[in-house]
Short mmCIF file of C-alpha atoms in Angstrom, two decimals:
data_model
loop_
_atom_site.label_atom_id
_atom_site.label_comp_id
_atom_site.label_asym_id
_atom_site.label_seq_id
_atom_site.Cartn_x
_atom_site.Cartn_y
_atom_site.Cartn_z
CA MET S 200 118.43 147.05 107.65
CA ASN S 201 118.86 145.59 110.88
CA LYS S 202 118.24 142.24 111.93
CA ASP S 203 114.72 143.33 113.75
CA GLN S 204 113.37 144.44 110.64
CA GLY S 205 113.79 141.11 109.11
CA GLY S 206 117.16 141.19 107.48
CA GLY S 207 119.91 138.80 107.73
CA GLY S 208 123.72 139.43 107.92
CA SER S 209 124.52 139.96 104.40
CA GLY S 210 121.41 142.63 104.51
CA THR S 211 119.42 140.52 102.17
CA PRO S 212 115.64 141.16 103.22
CA ARG S 213 113.63 137.76 104.34
CA PHE S 214 110.32 137.52 103.26
CA ARG S 215 107.54 135.42 105.44
CA ARG S 216 105.49 133.00 103.11
CA ARG S 217 102.04 133.93 103.30
CA LYS S 218 100.33 130.93 104.75
CA GLN S 219 97.61 129.63 102.04
CA SER S 220 93.62 129.36 102.52
CA ASN S 221 93.96 125.61 102.88
CA GLU S 222 97.26 125.43 104.49
CA ILE S 223 97.09 123.08 107.57
CA PRO S 224 97.01 125.57 110.67
CA ALA S 225 99.25 125.14 113.45
CA GLU S 226 96.61 124.07 116.09
CA VAL S 227 95.86 121.19 114.11
CA THR S 228 99.79 119.85 114.95
CA LYS S 229 99.03 120.32 119.02
CA PRO S 230 97.93 117.10 120.96
CA ASN S 231 94.47 115.86 120.52
CA GLY S 232 93.37 116.98 123.62
CA GLY S 233 93.15 120.81 122.75
CA ASN S 234 91.80 120.06 119.55
CA LEU S 235 88.43 118.41 120.47
CA LEU S 236 85.26 120.35 119.28
CA VAL S 237 84.15 120.20 123.38
CA ASP S 238 86.92 122.62 123.88
CA ASP S 239 87.03 124.49 121.13
CA ARG S 240 86.18 128.34 121.73
CA ASN S 241 84.94 128.94 118.71
CA LYS S 242 82.99 126.05 117.77
CA TYR S 243 79.61 127.54 118.24
CA LYS S 244 80.53 129.97 115.22
CA SER S 245 81.59 127.45 113.17
CA MET S 246 78.76 125.28 113.99
CA TRP S 247 76.26 127.94 112.62
CA ILE S 248 78.28 128.37 109.14
CA ARG S 249 78.51 124.54 108.86
CA THR S 250 74.73 124.01 109.70
CA TYR S 251 73.74 127.13 107.16
CA SER S 252 75.87 125.21 104.58
CA THR S 253 74.48 121.87 104.98
CA LEU S 254 70.62 122.98 105.14
CA TRP S 255 71.39 124.68 101.56
CA MET S 256 73.16 121.30 100.42
CA ILE S 257 69.77 119.32 101.35
CA GLY S 258 67.29 121.30 100.13
CA GLY S 259 69.40 121.24 96.25
CA PHE S 260 69.68 117.42 97.13
CA ILE S 261 65.82 116.88 97.74
CA PHE S 262 64.99 119.17 95.05
CA ILE S 263 67.31 117.15 92.54
CA ILE S 264 66.04 113.78 93.45
CA TYR S 265 62.45 115.47 93.16
CA MET S 266 63.60 116.30 89.19
CA GLY S 267 64.59 112.76 88.79
CA HIS S 268 67.12 110.28 87.62
CA LEU S 269 68.63 112.16 84.79
CA TYR S 270 69.07 115.36 87.04
CA ILE S 271 70.50 113.24 89.78
CA CYS S 272 73.23 112.15 87.11
CA ALA S 273 74.10 115.37 85.89
CA MET S 274 74.48 116.37 89.80
CA VAL S 275 76.82 113.29 89.74
CA VAL S 276 78.84 114.79 86.46
CA VAL S 277 78.85 118.13 88.33
CA ILE S 278 80.39 116.75 91.40
CA GLN S 279 82.78 114.55 89.69
CA ILE S 280 84.04 117.78 87.46
CA LEU S 281 84.62 119.51 90.56
CA MET S 282 86.51 116.90 92.28
CA ALA S 283 88.71 116.29 89.53
CA LYS S 284 89.59 120.37 89.59
CA GLU S 285 90.40 120.07 93.07
CA LEU S 286 92.66 117.23 92.73
CA PHE S 287 94.24 118.00 89.78
CA ASN S 288 95.00 121.51 91.64
CA LEU S 289 96.86 119.71 94.44
CA LEU S 290 99.77 118.95 92.83
CA ARG S 291 100.00 121.52 90.19
CA LYS S 292 103.09 123.60 89.97
CA VAL S 293 102.29 127.02 88.56
CA ARG S 294 105.65 127.44 87.22
CA GLU S 295 106.19 124.37 85.48
CA ASP S 296 102.89 124.62 83.95
CA ARG S 297 103.89 128.12 82.04
CA HIS S 298 106.38 126.21 80.19
CA LEU S 299 103.98 123.63 79.16
CA PRO S 300 101.34 124.99 76.99
CA GLY S 301 97.93 122.85 76.86
CA PHE S 302 99.51 120.41 79.54
CA ARG S 303 96.36 121.10 81.83
CA LEU S 304 94.10 120.92 78.75
CA LEU S 305 95.72 117.29 78.54
CA ASN S 306 94.75 116.37 82.07
CA TRP S 307 90.52 117.08 80.80
CA HIS S 308 91.17 115.25 78.11
CA PHE S 309 91.49 112.20 80.02
CA PHE S 310 89.01 113.12 82.16
CA PHE S 311 86.26 113.58 79.41
CA THR S 312 87.55 110.33 77.41
CA ALA S 313 87.12 108.21 81.19
CA MET S 314 83.37 109.99 81.65
CA LEU S 315 82.33 108.85 77.71
CA PHE S 316 83.74 105.18 78.40
CA VAL S 317 82.06 104.61 81.85
CA TYR S 318 78.68 106.47 81.42
CA GLY S 319 78.69 104.88 77.87
CA ARG S 320 78.72 101.11 79.62
CA PHE S 321 75.90 102.10 82.19
CA LEU S 322 74.02 104.11 79.99
CA SER S 323 73.72 102.45 76.74
CA GLN S 324 70.70 100.42 76.84
CA ARG S 325 68.59 103.21 78.68
CA LEU S 326 69.56 105.17 75.73
CA VAL S 327 68.57 102.80 73.23
CA ASN S 328 65.09 102.22 75.24
CA THR S 329 64.69 105.95 75.28
CA VAL S 330 64.77 106.28 71.35
CA ASN S 331 63.61 102.98 70.27
CA SER S 332 60.33 104.27 68.85
CA ASP S 333 62.23 106.25 66.32
CA LYS S 334 63.80 104.27 63.83
CA VAL S 335 66.62 106.57 62.68
CA LEU S 336 67.73 107.48 66.05
CA TYR S 337 67.77 103.78 66.96
CA LYS S 338 69.82 103.07 63.99
CA LEU S 339 72.21 105.78 65.29
CA VAL S 340 72.27 104.75 68.73
CA SER S 341 72.95 101.20 67.64
CA SER S 342 75.96 102.22 65.86
CA LEU S 343 77.39 104.56 68.19
CA ILE S 344 76.87 101.75 71.03
CA LYS S 345 78.53 99.22 69.06
CA TYR S 346 81.70 101.28 68.34
CA HIS S 347 81.39 102.76 71.80
CA MET S 348 85.03 101.12 73.13
CA VAL S 349 86.63 101.89 69.85
CA VAL S 350 86.17 105.26 70.09
CA CYS S 351 87.21 105.51 73.77
CA TYR S 352 90.50 103.48 73.09
CA PHE S 353 91.30 105.85 70.43
CA LEU S 354 90.63 109.15 72.01
CA TYR S 355 92.67 107.59 75.01
CA ILE S 356 95.59 106.83 72.66
CA ALA S 357 95.46 110.17 71.25
CA GLY S 358 95.91 111.58 74.46
CA PHE S 359 98.76 109.06 75.07
CA MET S 360 100.37 110.28 71.91
CA TRP S 361 99.74 113.88 72.99
CA PHE S 362 101.56 112.98 76.32
CA ILE S 363 104.40 111.50 74.55
CA LEU S 364 105.25 114.62 72.10
CA SER S 365 104.63 117.22 74.81
CA LEU S 366 107.40 115.91 77.28
CA LYS S 367 110.05 118.43 77.63
CA LYS S 368 113.90 118.14 78.64
CA LYS S 369 114.31 118.88 82.61
CA MET S 370 110.49 118.48 83.15
CA TYR S 371 110.25 114.71 82.65
CA LYS S 372 110.04 114.37 86.32
CA TYR S 373 106.92 116.76 86.34
CA GLN S 374 105.17 115.31 83.42
CA PHE S 375 105.33 111.83 84.24
CA GLY S 376 104.32 113.04 87.69
CA GLN S 377 101.01 114.45 86.76
CA TYR S 378 100.34 111.91 83.89
CA ALA S 379 100.36 109.18 86.86
CA TRP S 380 98.36 111.50 89.57
CA THR S 381 95.73 112.20 86.60
CA HIS S 382 95.17 108.49 86.14
CA MET S 383 94.96 107.74 89.78
CA ILE S 384 92.30 110.86 90.04
CA LEU S 385 90.52 108.96 87.08
CA ILE S 386 90.37 105.60 89.07
CA VAL S 387 89.33 107.26 92.53
CA VAL S 388 86.60 109.75 90.81
CA PHE S 389 84.91 107.25 88.14
CA THR S 390 84.72 104.04 90.33
CA GLN S 391 82.64 105.79 92.84
CA SER S 392 80.75 107.69 90.18
CA SER S 393 80.33 104.14 87.82
CA PHE S 394 78.49 102.41 90.88
CA THR S 395 76.43 105.81 91.91
CA VAL S 396 74.73 105.90 88.52
CA ALA S 397 74.43 101.97 88.69
CA ASN S 398 72.68 102.69 92.54
CA ILE S 399 70.64 105.45 90.74
CA PHE S 400 68.93 103.50 87.71
CA GLU S 401 68.70 100.18 89.95
CA GLY S 402 65.89 102.15 92.06
CA MET S 403 66.43 105.79 93.30
CA PHE S 404 66.36 103.87 97.10
CA TRP S 405 69.78 101.99 96.69
CA PHE S 406 71.34 105.81 95.76
CA LEU S 407 69.44 107.75 98.30
CA LEU S 408 69.26 105.59 101.42
CA PRO S 409 73.40 104.86 101.32
CA ALA S 410 73.72 108.91 100.88
CA SER S 411 71.59 109.68 103.54
CA LEU S 412 72.93 107.12 106.19
CA ILE S 413 76.48 109.09 105.14
CA VAL S 414 74.90 112.65 105.82
CA ILE S 415 73.12 111.56 109.11
CA ASN S 416 76.32 109.36 110.38
CA ASP S 417 78.33 112.84 109.35
CA ILE S 418 76.03 115.02 111.43
CA ALA S 419 75.57 113.07 114.41
CA ALA S 420 79.17 112.48 114.67
CA TYR S 421 79.69 116.44 114.65
CA LEU S 422 76.82 116.60 117.54
CA PHE S 423 78.00 113.85 119.72
CA GLY S 424 81.32 115.41 119.52
CA PHE S 425 80.19 118.80 120.08
CA PHE S 426 78.71 118.13 123.14
CA PHE S 427 79.99 114.90 124.77
CA GLY S 428 83.21 114.39 122.71
CA ARG S 429 86.40 113.99 125.34
CA THR S 430 88.25 111.01 124.17
CA PRO S 431 90.05 111.21 120.82
CA LEU S 432 89.20 108.37 118.25
CA ILE S 433 92.47 108.90 115.88
CA LYS S 434 95.42 111.07 115.34
CA LEU S 435 94.82 111.39 111.60
CA SER S 436 91.38 113.52 112.56
CA PRO S 437 92.27 115.11 116.19
CA LYS S 438 88.80 116.20 116.58
CA LYS S 439 86.83 112.90 116.01
CA THR S 440 86.14 111.66 119.51
CA TRP S 441 84.88 108.20 120.47
CA GLU S 442 82.22 109.54 121.96
CA GLY S 443 80.92 111.17 118.78
CA PHE S 444 81.75 107.57 116.62
CA ILE S 445 79.70 105.29 118.90
CA GLY S 446 76.35 108.02 119.12
CA ALA S 447 76.56 108.52 115.36
CA SER S 448 76.85 104.60 114.51
CA VAL S 449 73.76 104.31 116.86
CA ALA S 450 71.97 107.05 115.43
CA THR S 451 72.67 105.72 112.19
CA ILE S 452 71.49 102.04 112.55
CA ILE S 453 68.28 103.10 114.04
CA SER S 454 68.21 105.93 111.26
CA ALA S 455 68.70 103.15 108.63
CA PHE S 456 65.99 100.99 109.64
CA MET S 457 63.41 103.48 110.10
CA LEU S 458 64.25 105.22 106.93
CA ALA S 459 64.06 102.31 104.54
CA ASN S 460 60.33 101.97 105.79
CA VAL S 461 59.81 105.03 104.76
CA MET S 462 61.41 105.28 101.45
CA GLY S 463 60.25 101.74 100.49
CA ARG S 464 56.58 103.27 100.62
CA PHE S 465 57.05 105.33 97.28
CA GLU S 466 57.41 103.55 93.89
CA TRP S 467 59.48 106.80 92.36
CA LEU S 468 61.76 105.54 94.74
CA THR S 469 61.97 101.79 94.41
CA CYS S 470 61.23 101.38 90.75
CA PRO S 471 64.16 100.44 88.58
CA ARG S 472 64.41 103.40 85.73
CA LYS S 473 64.88 101.65 82.43
CA ASP S 474 65.40 104.85 79.97
CA LEU S 475 66.60 108.48 80.37
CA SER S 476 63.03 109.95 80.34
CA THR S 477 62.00 112.24 83.74
CA GLY S 478 58.36 110.84 83.83
CA TRP S 479 56.89 108.96 87.08
CA LEU S 480 57.55 105.80 87.62
CA HIS S 481 55.13 103.18 88.51
CA CYS S 482 55.81 99.51 88.86
CA ASP S 483 55.11 96.31 91.32
CA PRO S 484 57.73 96.91 94.44
CA GLY S 485 58.23 93.41 94.58
CA PRO S 486 58.90 91.34 97.55
CA MET S 487 61.58 93.54 99.04
CA PHE S 488 59.31 96.54 99.68
CA LYS S 489 56.18 94.62 100.72
CA PRO S 490 55.75 94.68 104.12
CA GLU S 491 55.55 91.43 106.38
CA TYR S 492 54.03 91.02 109.78
CA TYR S 493 55.21 89.96 112.87
CA ASP S 494 53.24 88.87 116.06
CA PHE S 495 54.57 89.90 119.64
CA PRO S 496 53.88 87.64 122.54
CA SER S 497 50.83 87.96 124.34
CA TRP S 498 52.57 89.89 126.99
CA PHE S 499 54.20 92.22 125.27
CA PRO S 500 51.54 95.92 124.78
CA TRP S 501 51.69 95.84 121.10
CA LYS S 502 50.14 93.09 118.86
CA GLY S 503 52.91 92.84 116.34
CA ILE S 504 54.88 95.19 113.71
CA SER S 505 54.75 95.21 110.01
CA ILE S 506 58.55 95.30 108.60
CA MET S 507 59.53 95.38 104.77
CA PRO S 508 62.19 92.93 104.21
CA VAL S 509 64.35 95.70 103.06
CA GLN S 510 64.63 97.17 105.84
CA TRP S 511 66.79 93.82 107.70
CA HIS S 512 68.86 94.79 104.27
CA ALA S 513 69.25 98.65 105.45
CA LEU S 514 70.74 97.59 108.75
CA TRP S 515 73.68 95.93 107.03
CA LEU S 516 74.08 99.36 105.24
CA GLY S 517 73.70 101.52 108.42
CA LEU S 518 76.19 99.08 110.06
CA PHE S 519 78.65 99.69 107.05
CA SER S 520 78.18 103.57 106.80
CA SER S 521 78.77 103.95 110.28
CA ILE S 522 81.75 101.87 111.07
CA ILE S 523 83.42 101.42 107.37
CA ALA S 524 83.00 104.13 105.50
CA PRO S 525 84.26 107.08 108.44
CA PHE S 526 87.57 104.87 107.14
CA GLY S 527 87.54 106.81 103.94
CA GLY S 528 87.30 109.99 105.87
CA PHE S 529 90.16 109.18 107.90
CA PHE S 530 92.13 108.03 104.64
CA ALA S 531 91.02 111.51 102.97
CA SER S 532 92.53 113.04 106.44
CA GLY S 533 95.94 111.31 106.31
CA PHE S 534 96.09 112.35 102.82
CA LYS S 535 95.68 116.15 103.36
CA ARG S 536 98.51 115.89 106.17
CA ALA S 537 100.59 114.48 103.91
CA PHE S 538 100.46 117.13 101.12
CA LYS S 539 100.10 119.69 104.61
CA ILE S 540 96.55 121.07 103.62
CA LYS S 541 93.69 121.87 105.54
CA ASP S 542 91.12 121.08 103.16
CA PHE S 543 90.99 119.79 99.49
CA GLY S 544 88.84 123.28 98.65
CA ASP S 545 86.95 126.11 99.76
CA SER S 546 83.86 125.66 97.91
CA ILE S 547 81.41 124.89 100.91
CA PRO S 548 81.64 127.05 103.71
CA GLY S 549 82.44 125.16 106.98
CA HIS S 550 82.71 121.92 105.02
CA GLY S 551 85.76 122.55 102.83
CA GLY S 552 85.89 121.46 99.37
CA ILE S 553 83.75 118.73 97.21
CA THR S 554 86.11 116.06 97.66
CA ASP S 555 85.97 116.70 101.56
CA ARG S 556 82.24 115.83 101.26
CA MET S 557 82.72 113.12 98.88
CA ASP S 558 85.29 110.87 100.70
CA CYS S 559 82.99 108.62 102.93
CA GLN S 560 80.39 108.81 100.05
CA MET S 561 82.57 107.17 97.57
CA VAL S 562 83.33 103.89 99.97
CA MET S 563 79.85 103.69 100.50
CA ALA S 564 78.63 103.35 96.73
CA VAL S 565 80.87 101.09 95.89
CA PHE S 566 79.58 98.83 99.01
CA ALA S 567 75.58 99.71 98.24
CA TYR S 568 76.38 98.49 94.63
CA ILE S 569 78.15 95.46 95.63
CA TYR S 570 75.52 94.67 98.04
CA HIS S 571 72.86 95.03 96.04
CA GLN S 572 73.89 92.91 92.94
CA SER S 573 74.98 90.03 95.76
CA PHE S 574 72.44 89.97 98.32
CA VAL S 575 69.03 92.01 96.71
CA LYS S 576 69.00 91.57 93.02
CA SER S 577 69.65 87.80 93.15
CA GLN S 578 66.52 87.00 95.39
CA SER S 579 64.70 89.21 92.87
CA PHE S 580 65.66 87.01 89.91
CA SER S 581 62.79 87.16 87.49
CA VAL S 582 61.80 86.90 83.75
CA GLU S 583 61.73 90.43 83.48
CA THR S 584 65.42 90.29 85.02
CA ILE S 585 66.16 88.05 82.17
CA VAL S 586 64.71 89.56 78.97
CA ASP S 587 66.26 93.04 80.49
CA GLN S 588 69.72 91.47 80.32
CA ILE S 589 69.00 90.04 76.81
CA LEU S 590 67.71 93.47 75.71
CA MET S 591 70.61 95.21 77.08
CA ASN S 592 73.42 92.88 75.26
CA LEU S 593 71.86 91.70 72.05
CA THR S 594 71.22 93.62 68.98
CA PHE S 595 67.51 93.74 67.82
CA GLU S 596 68.51 91.21 64.90
CA GLU S 597 70.18 89.20 67.45
CA GLN S 598 66.73 89.25 69.79
CA LEU S 599 64.91 88.19 66.12
CA ASP S 600 66.98 85.42 66.02
CA LEU S 601 66.84 84.24 69.84
CA TYR S 602 62.96 85.13 69.58
CA ARG S 603 62.77 82.14 66.51
CA ARG S 604 65.31 79.81 68.36
CA LEU S 605 63.31 79.75 71.68
CA GLY S 606 60.16 78.95 69.67
CA GLU S 607 61.66 76.05 67.71
CA ILE S 608 63.06 74.27 71.28
CA LEU S 609 59.55 74.90 72.86
CA HIS S 610 57.96 73.49 69.89
CA ASP S 611 60.60 70.31 70.34
CA ARG S 612 59.81 70.14 73.81
CA ARG S 613 56.24 69.88 73.50
CA PHE S 614 55.63 67.89 70.67
CA GLY S 615 58.93 65.89 70.34
#
């Protein structure tokens, strides 16, 4: 075999390694100017593929929102599993796994243990509220909640012992690397999802608005960059431009203010869910969702405008989703470059994998929860909120004891 046919001097044939589907393409390493969307010859084809997938995702998302809180949580669980699958496969080495039967199953053992721990803590009281009319189920659920942390702890210890017993000579480095990688995935995935679920049950508004703002920002950044992008923004994402970033920021902040007004009119979106049922919700929306009238000066064409207080909070969510949350995407871009891959997966045509779509959502979900707890919930502190906390943290016997003691205290204050 001659050299032109790929042979070396020793006559040993050479084989070219085929590029995997998610491996980073050669053009990504070119200077930024050659990769802007405005200069991309195939941009219209990629835009239609991306648009088609986006419409399907938005349609499915709206349908799940209509179905209710429990279905949204199920969607979050499915997204978690798909994200974990993509991330588990990122550092997986098939050759090593062949010598470690059952080792991949250990990753999922830790994953579902973490899922039981996180959702058990967030949904325990709502599960109690769902079954409190049935005494048998109520006692069973109460017992499970009481020993929830013990069960989760020993499930984790079982996985830990499983890992130690599975260690094999000459494979320690790979196994410990996978162990550390698994725990990092659990932190990333469940930190985001736990706050997302908390937002859902605080009122779907606090889940839907932040998630929608990320989608709006992503679409606006793509469109502004598509038609006007000329100035590269950051080397980690060669197709990101300042024009797209600024245009998307303005569009997102305006959208936040307007969307908050629309969403705030529906009790289905603003009422907190206190159980795991799927029925329609009815409640007093509270002062945050009651419009306040603002008068304009006499020389202005309009007399005034009605604005919900929550719309001012929405501006901060819009600002964060357009300025800070994109850095979650930049982090993911740097992460993919470190591993020389284009996308985390290929499950969504034109978008990559599930993880590629959730990078900014993870940052936004945490912020939305912290903002709500710090600046919104503290302003709507009420007797009902105190009662909810009592029901959530005390057993039935402890609640009866508290009731008796409060009666004694009030009696003493009145007649003492």
